[in-house]
Structure formats: structure tokens, C-alpha cells
Amino acid sequence: MKKILWCLMFFLLVGSVFSVALNLPEEYIDIDASGNKIYQVQNGEIKTGFKVIGEGEPLLMLIGLGDKMDDWPQTVLDMFARDYQLILLDNRGMGYTTDVDEPFTYAMLGEDVINLMNIIGLDKTNLIGWSMGSVISQYLLLNHSDRIDRAILNATAIDSTGTVENFLKISGGDLPESGTVKKQIDIADNWKASPEDLEKVTNLVLLIHGSADNIVPSENSVILSKYLQNSWMVRFKDNSHRVIFEEPVDFAYVCLDFLKHKRR
């Protein structure tokens, strides 16, 4: 009987090692359509809006260009939140996050994330980034790898040159000429990761890409997988840049398999 109790205690402890009690504000500024509280904290020169869903190991979610934290597929959130504490945030200038009159850089957006983690007491987290959020995630892996456990990069680029041209082709040349999305587009071509730096990343990384992505070609993930020494790669046949929205159930299952693989 004692042996059984000790085994139960061991698994409970292992399962809770990575769970954290976040330092959330006492007051919230809004409630989303699902009843989740939306918080806003002073983050240097801006205020960052974020929300927390579920319980368990933390999973920080970084959304893509032109999107807000409310734009994640609900199916994916529901499947993730069964086992993970999701931390969703609006990027600078989007949704509930404010901005200042300065051009964007990936370093700026990445440090916004690190500062938020410091403010809410999140020392280390799993990470998922989609599109622009995946490039911000690369910045975090390259500059703050000790703050990241496992990372999922969806529709990412090792060299983002040509992204704006692809946006122009898809949109028929109709892109914003001002505002936050314009500032995001202004840096869309500016990411180029160094193979030498990527080879130093020891975190477990999952690369997910749609094979028919016409914004960021899936070859980017193939190349990245050669340099990231502990990487998985999954390509969804005939899916686009928005594979997470096109195949949310399969997408979530792949991510969950990766996050839980050999965890115990």
C-alpha cells in the first residue's frame, strides 16, 4: 500500500513540476466571448493585453501578422486547454495591446514577450508561434532559450525575403498603407536566421508547415530542420499558410504528441 501511495505521489509531483501560479492583476479590463478574463499590464512603454485559459504546464501562444489573440481557432484552444495553461497575448499595437510611434523590429516584439513573462512571473514556458509569431518564437529561442522549454513553429521562415511580394500577389496589391499592420508588413522581409546560431539551439522544436504555403514556402522548415539539432518536422499535404485553421484537430493532435513525447 505504501509503495502505491509513493508512486501516486511521484506522478503527481512530476506532473506538477512545470505548473506555475502566475502573478495576474487583481483587476481585468474585459471578458471574451468564452468568459475568459482579459488583463492588461504596463510593459515598458506600452500596455500588453493577455488572457489565461486552462491549467497545467504553461503554453505561450504568439499569433501572426494582422491577427489578435481572439483569432486562434477555438478547436485548437479547447484541445490544448485540456492539459495546458494557455497564455495568449496581443502583439504590440493589436487588440488590447497599445503601441508607440516607432518602427517595429523582431527584437522589439520578442522583448515585449520576455517582459510580459517577467511581469506575470512566468520563468519558463512551452511556446507556439504561427506565421509572424513563429519568427518572434525563433528570436526567443536564439536569445532566451533558457526561458523556453519546447517550441512549435508553424509556417515559419529561416529567411523571410520575398514575403511582402507574396502578400502583394495574394492581395492584388491591396495592403495597408498605415497603422499597425503596415508596421508589421514593414518587417516581414527582415528575418534571416544564422545557421551557426540555429545549430546552438538545444530546445526540442516542432516545425509544422502546409506543403502548399504560398506566403512562406515549406522549404523554409525543411532547411531549419537541418540546423535545429532536436527538431521534428511535419508537413500537411496540400494545406496552405493557414493549416492551423484548415486542419485544427489534426494540427492540435500533432502538437500535443510533440509536447507530451517522453515527458515521463
CSV table of C-alpha atoms in Angstrom, one decimal:
chain,number,residue,atom,x,y,z
A,1,MET,CA,0.0,0.0,0.0
A,2,LYS,CA,2.8,2.4,0.9
A,3,LYS,CA,4.5,1.6,-2.4
A,4,ILE,CA,1.3,2.5,-4.3
A,5,LEU,CA,1.0,5.8,-2.4
A,6,TRP,CA,4.6,6.7,-3.1
A,7,CYS,CA,4.1,6.0,-6.8
A,8,LEU,CA,1.0,8.2,-6.9
A,9,MET,CA,2.8,11.0,-5.1
A,10,PHE,CA,5.7,10.7,-7.5
A,11,PHE,CA,3.5,11.0,-10.6
A,12,LEU,CA,1.6,13.9,-9.1
A,13,LEU,CA,4.8,15.7,-8.3
A,14,VAL,CA,6.2,15.1,-11.8
A,15,GLY,CA,3.0,16.3,-13.4
A,16,SER,CA,3.0,19.5,-11.4
A,17,VAL,CA,6.7,20.3,-11.6
A,18,PHE,CA,6.2,22.7,-14.6
A,19,SER,CA,2.8,24.1,-13.4
A,20,VAL,CA,3.0,27.7,-12.3
A,21,ALA,CA,0.9,30.1,-10.3
A,22,LEU,CA,1.0,33.3,-12.4
A,23,ASN,CA,1.1,36.8,-10.9
A,24,LEU,CA,-2.1,38.1,-12.5
A,25,PRO,CA,-3.5,41.5,-12.0
A,26,GLU,CA,-6.3,41.8,-9.4
A,27,GLU,CA,-8.5,43.6,-11.9
A,28,TYR,CA,-9.3,42.6,-15.5
A,29,ILE,CA,-10.3,45.0,-18.3
A,30,ASP,CA,-12.7,42.8,-20.3
A,31,ILE,CA,-14.2,39.3,-20.8
A,32,ASP,CA,-14.0,37.5,-24.1
A,33,ALA,CA,-16.8,35.6,-25.7
A,34,SER,CA,-16.0,32.4,-23.8
A,35,GLY,CA,-15.9,34.1,-20.4
A,36,ASN,CA,-12.1,34.4,-20.1
A,37,LYS,CA,-10.8,37.4,-18.3
A,38,ILE,CA,-8.6,39.8,-20.3
A,39,TYR,CA,-5.9,41.5,-18.4
A,40,GLN,CA,-3.6,44.5,-19.3
A,41,VAL,CA,-0.3,45.2,-17.7
A,42,GLN,CA,2.2,48.0,-18.1
A,43,ASN,CA,5.1,46.6,-20.2
A,44,GLY,CA,7.7,49.3,-20.5
A,45,GLU,CA,6.4,52.0,-22.9
A,46,ILE,CA,3.3,50.0,-23.8
A,47,LYS,CA,0.5,48.1,-22.2
A,48,THR,CA,0.1,44.4,-23.1
A,49,GLY,CA,-3.2,42.7,-23.2
A,50,PHE,CA,-3.4,39.0,-22.5
A,51,LYS,CA,-5.5,36.2,-21.1
A,52,VAL,CA,-5.0,32.8,-19.5
A,53,ILE,CA,-7.0,29.7,-20.3
A,54,GLY,CA,-6.8,26.3,-18.7
A,55,GLU,CA,-4.5,24.7,-16.2
A,56,GLY,CA,-1.3,22.7,-16.3
A,57,GLU,CA,2.1,23.3,-17.9
A,58,PRO,CA,2.3,26.8,-19.5
A,59,LEU,CA,2.0,27.1,-23.2
A,60,LEU,CA,2.6,30.7,-24.5
A,61,MET,CA,0.8,31.4,-27.9
A,62,LEU,CA,2.1,34.0,-30.3
A,63,ILE,CA,-0.3,34.9,-33.1
A,64,GLY,CA,0.6,36.0,-36.7
A,65,LEU,CA,0.6,39.2,-38.7
A,66,GLY,CA,-2.6,41.2,-38.7
A,67,ASP,CA,-4.3,38.9,-36.1
A,68,LYS,CA,-5.2,39.2,-32.5
A,69,MET,CA,-5.3,36.7,-29.6
A,70,ASP,CA,-9.0,36.1,-30.2
A,71,ASP,CA,-8.2,34.8,-33.7
A,72,TRP,CA,-6.8,31.4,-32.7
A,73,PRO,CA,-9.0,28.5,-33.8
A,74,GLN,CA,-11.4,27.7,-30.9
A,75,THR,CA,-10.9,23.9,-31.6
A,76,VAL,CA,-7.2,24.2,-31.1
A,77,LEU,CA,-7.6,26.2,-27.9
A,78,ASP,CA,-10.1,23.7,-26.5
A,79,MET,CA,-7.8,20.8,-27.2
A,80,PHE,CA,-4.7,22.5,-25.8
A,81,ALA,CA,-6.5,23.8,-22.7
A,82,ARG,CA,-7.4,20.2,-21.5
A,83,ASP,CA,-3.8,19.7,-20.4
A,84,TYR,CA,-2.1,23.1,-20.6
A,85,GLN,CA,-2.3,26.6,-19.2
A,86,LEU,CA,-2.5,28.8,-22.3
A,87,ILE,CA,-1.2,32.3,-22.2
A,88,LEU,CA,-2.4,34.3,-25.2
A,89,LEU,CA,-1.4,37.9,-25.9
A,90,ASP,CA,-1.9,40.6,-28.4
A,91,ASN,CA,1.2,41.7,-30.2
A,92,ARG,CA,2.2,45.3,-29.9
A,93,GLY,CA,-0.4,47.6,-31.4
A,94,MET,CA,-3.1,44.9,-31.9
A,95,GLY,CA,-6.2,44.3,-29.9
A,96,TYR,CA,-5.7,45.1,-26.2
A,97,THR,CA,-2.0,45.9,-26.6
A,98,THR,CA,-1.0,49.6,-27.1
A,99,ASP,CA,1.8,50.9,-29.2
A,100,VAL,CA,4.1,54.0,-29.6
A,101,ASP,CA,5.2,55.8,-32.7
A,102,GLU,CA,8.2,53.7,-33.5
A,103,PRO,CA,9.0,51.2,-36.3
A,104,PHE,CA,8.8,47.6,-35.3
A,105,THR,CA,11.7,45.1,-35.1
A,106,TYR,CA,11.6,41.4,-34.3
A,107,ALA,CA,13.8,42.1,-31.3
A,108,MET,CA,11.3,44.7,-30.0
A,109,LEU,CA,8.4,42.2,-30.3
A,110,GLY,CA,10.4,39.4,-28.8
A,111,GLU,CA,11.4,41.5,-25.8
A,112,ASP,CA,7.8,42.5,-25.3
A,113,VAL,CA,7.1,38.8,-24.7
A,114,ILE,CA,10.0,38.3,-22.3
A,115,ASN,CA,9.0,41.4,-20.3
A,116,LEU,CA,5.4,40.1,-20.0
A,117,MET,CA,6.8,36.8,-18.8
A,118,ASN,CA,8.8,38.6,-16.1
A,119,ILE,CA,5.8,40.7,-15.1
A,120,ILE,CA,3.5,37.7,-14.6
A,121,GLY,CA,6.1,35.5,-13.0
A,122,LEU,CA,6.5,33.0,-15.9
A,123,ASP,CA,10.1,31.8,-15.6
A,124,LYS,CA,9.9,29.1,-18.3
A,125,THR,CA,7.2,28.0,-20.8
A,126,ASN,CA,6.4,25.9,-23.8
A,127,LEU,CA,5.8,28.0,-26.9
A,128,ILE,CA,3.8,28.0,-30.1
A,129,GLY,CA,4.1,30.7,-32.8
A,130,TRP,CA,2.2,31.0,-36.0
A,131,SER,CA,3.5,32.9,-39.0
A,132,MET,CA,5.0,36.2,-37.7
A,133,GLY,CA,4.5,34.7,-34.2
A,134,SER,CA,6.8,31.8,-35.3
A,135,VAL,CA,9.6,34.3,-36.2
A,136,ILE,CA,9.2,36.0,-32.9
A,137,SER,CA,9.5,32.5,-31.4
A,138,GLN,CA,12.7,31.9,-33.3
A,139,TYR,CA,14.0,35.2,-31.8
A,140,LEU,CA,13.2,33.8,-28.3
A,141,LEU,CA,14.9,30.5,-29.0
A,142,LEU,CA,18.0,32.3,-30.2
A,143,ASN,CA,18.2,34.9,-27.5
A,144,HIS,CA,16.3,33.5,-24.5
A,145,SER,CA,16.5,29.7,-24.9
A,146,ASP,CA,16.7,29.3,-21.1
A,147,ARG,CA,13.1,30.7,-20.8
A,148,ILE,CA,11.7,28.2,-23.4
A,149,ASP,CA,11.0,24.5,-22.9
A,150,ARG,CA,9.6,23.1,-26.1
A,151,ALA,CA,8.7,25.2,-29.1
A,152,ILE,CA,6.3,24.8,-32.0
A,153,LEU,CA,7.0,26.9,-35.1
A,154,ASN,CA,4.1,26.9,-37.6
A,155,ALA,CA,4.6,28.4,-41.1
A,156,THR,CA,8.0,29.9,-40.2
A,157,ALA,CA,10.9,31.1,-42.2
A,158,ILE,CA,14.7,30.9,-42.0
A,159,ASP,CA,14.9,33.7,-44.5
A,160,SER,CA,11.7,35.8,-44.9
A,161,THR,CA,12.9,37.7,-48.0
A,162,GLY,CA,10.1,37.8,-50.5
A,163,THR,CA,7.2,37.5,-48.0
A,164,VAL,CA,5.9,41.0,-48.8
A,165,GLU,CA,6.0,40.2,-52.5
A,166,ASN,CA,3.9,37.1,-51.8
A,167,PHE,CA,1.5,39.2,-49.8
A,168,LEU,CA,1.1,41.6,-52.7
A,169,LYS,CA,0.4,38.8,-55.2
A,170,ILE,CA,-2.3,37.3,-52.9
A,171,SER,CA,-3.9,40.6,-52.0
A,172,GLY,CA,-3.8,42.0,-55.6
A,173,GLY,CA,-1.6,44.8,-54.3
A,174,ASP,CA,-4.2,45.9,-51.7
A,175,LEU,CA,-2.1,46.2,-48.5
A,176,PRO,CA,-2.5,48.7,-45.6
A,177,GLU,CA,-0.6,52.0,-46.1
A,178,SER,CA,-0.7,53.0,-42.4
A,179,GLY,CA,-1.3,51.6,-39.0
A,180,THR,CA,-0.1,48.6,-37.0
A,181,VAL,CA,-0.5,46.0,-39.8
A,182,LYS,CA,1.6,48.3,-42.1
A,183,LYS,CA,4.3,48.3,-39.4
A,184,GLN,CA,4.2,44.5,-39.2
A,185,ILE,CA,4.4,44.2,-43.0
A,186,ASP,CA,7.4,46.6,-43.0
A,187,ILE,CA,9.4,43.9,-41.1
A,188,ALA,CA,8.0,40.9,-42.9
A,189,ASP,CA,11.1,40.6,-45.2
A,190,ASN,CA,13.6,41.3,-42.4
A,191,TRP,CA,14.2,37.9,-40.8
A,192,LYS,CA,17.3,35.9,-41.7
A,193,ALA,CA,18.4,33.4,-39.1
A,194,SER,CA,22.1,32.4,-39.0
A,195,PRO,CA,22.7,28.6,-39.4
A,196,GLU,CA,25.6,28.9,-36.9
A,197,ASP,CA,23.2,30.3,-34.3
A,198,LEU,CA,20.4,27.8,-35.0
A,199,GLU,CA,22.8,24.9,-34.5
A,200,LYS,CA,23.4,26.1,-30.9
A,201,VAL,CA,19.7,25.8,-30.1
A,202,THR,CA,19.2,22.6,-28.0
A,203,ASN,CA,15.5,23.0,-27.3
A,204,LEU,CA,13.1,20.5,-28.7
A,205,VAL,CA,11.4,22.2,-31.7
A,206,LEU,CA,8.4,21.1,-33.8
A,207,LEU,CA,8.2,22.6,-37.3
A,208,ILE,CA,4.7,22.4,-38.9
A,209,HIS,CA,4.1,23.6,-42.4
A,210,GLY,CA,1.5,23.3,-45.2
A,211,SER,CA,3.1,22.0,-48.3
A,212,ALA,CA,1.1,24.5,-50.4
A,213,ASP,CA,2.0,27.6,-48.4
A,214,ASN,CA,2.3,30.4,-50.9
A,215,ILE,CA,3.3,33.0,-48.4
A,216,VAL,CA,6.2,31.3,-46.7
A,217,PRO,CA,7.2,28.2,-48.7
A,218,SER,CA,7.5,25.0,-46.7
A,219,GLU,CA,11.2,24.6,-47.8
A,220,ASN,CA,12.0,27.1,-45.0
A,221,SER,CA,11.0,24.5,-42.4
A,222,VAL,CA,13.0,21.8,-44.3
A,223,ILE,CA,16.1,23.9,-44.1
A,224,LEU,CA,15.5,24.8,-40.5
A,225,SER,CA,15.2,21.2,-39.6
A,226,LYS,CA,18.7,20.6,-40.8
A,227,TYR,CA,20.1,23.2,-38.4
A,228,LEU,CA,17.9,22.7,-35.3
A,229,GLN,CA,19.5,19.6,-33.7
A,230,ASN,CA,16.5,18.5,-31.7
A,231,SER,CA,13.7,19.1,-34.2
A,232,TRP,CA,10.7,17.3,-35.6
A,233,MET,CA,9.0,18.3,-38.8
A,234,VAL,CA,5.5,17.7,-40.1
A,235,ARG,CA,4.2,18.8,-43.5
A,236,PHE,CA,0.5,18.8,-44.1
A,237,LYS,CA,0.0,17.8,-47.8
A,238,ASP,CA,-1.8,20.4,-49.9
A,239,ASN,CA,-2.5,22.7,-47.0
A,240,SER,CA,-1.7,26.4,-47.0
A,241,HIS,CA,-0.2,29.0,-44.7
A,242,ARG,CA,-3.3,28.7,-42.6
A,243,VAL,CA,-3.1,24.9,-42.0
A,244,ILE,CA,-3.9,25.5,-38.3
A,245,PHE,CA,-7.3,26.8,-39.4
A,246,GLU,CA,-7.8,24.3,-42.2
A,247,GLU,CA,-7.0,21.2,-40.1
A,248,PRO,CA,-7.4,22.3,-36.5
A,249,VAL,CA,-8.0,18.8,-35.0
A,250,ASP,CA,-5.1,17.1,-36.7
A,251,PHE,CA,-2.9,20.1,-36.1
A,252,ALA,CA,-3.7,20.0,-32.3
A,253,TYR,CA,-3.1,16.3,-32.1
A,254,VAL,CA,0.4,16.6,-33.7
A,255,CYS,CA,1.3,19.4,-31.3
A,256,LEU,CA,0.1,17.5,-28.2
A,257,ASP,CA,2.0,14.4,-29.3
A,258,PHE,CA,5.1,16.5,-29.5
A,259,LEU,CA,4.6,18.3,-26.2
A,260,LYS,CA,4.0,15.1,-24.3
A,261,HIS,CA,6.6,12.9,-26.0
A,262,LYS,CA,8.8,11.2,-23.4
A,263,ARG,CA,7.7,13.7,-20.8
A,264,ARG,CA,7.8,11.0,-18.2
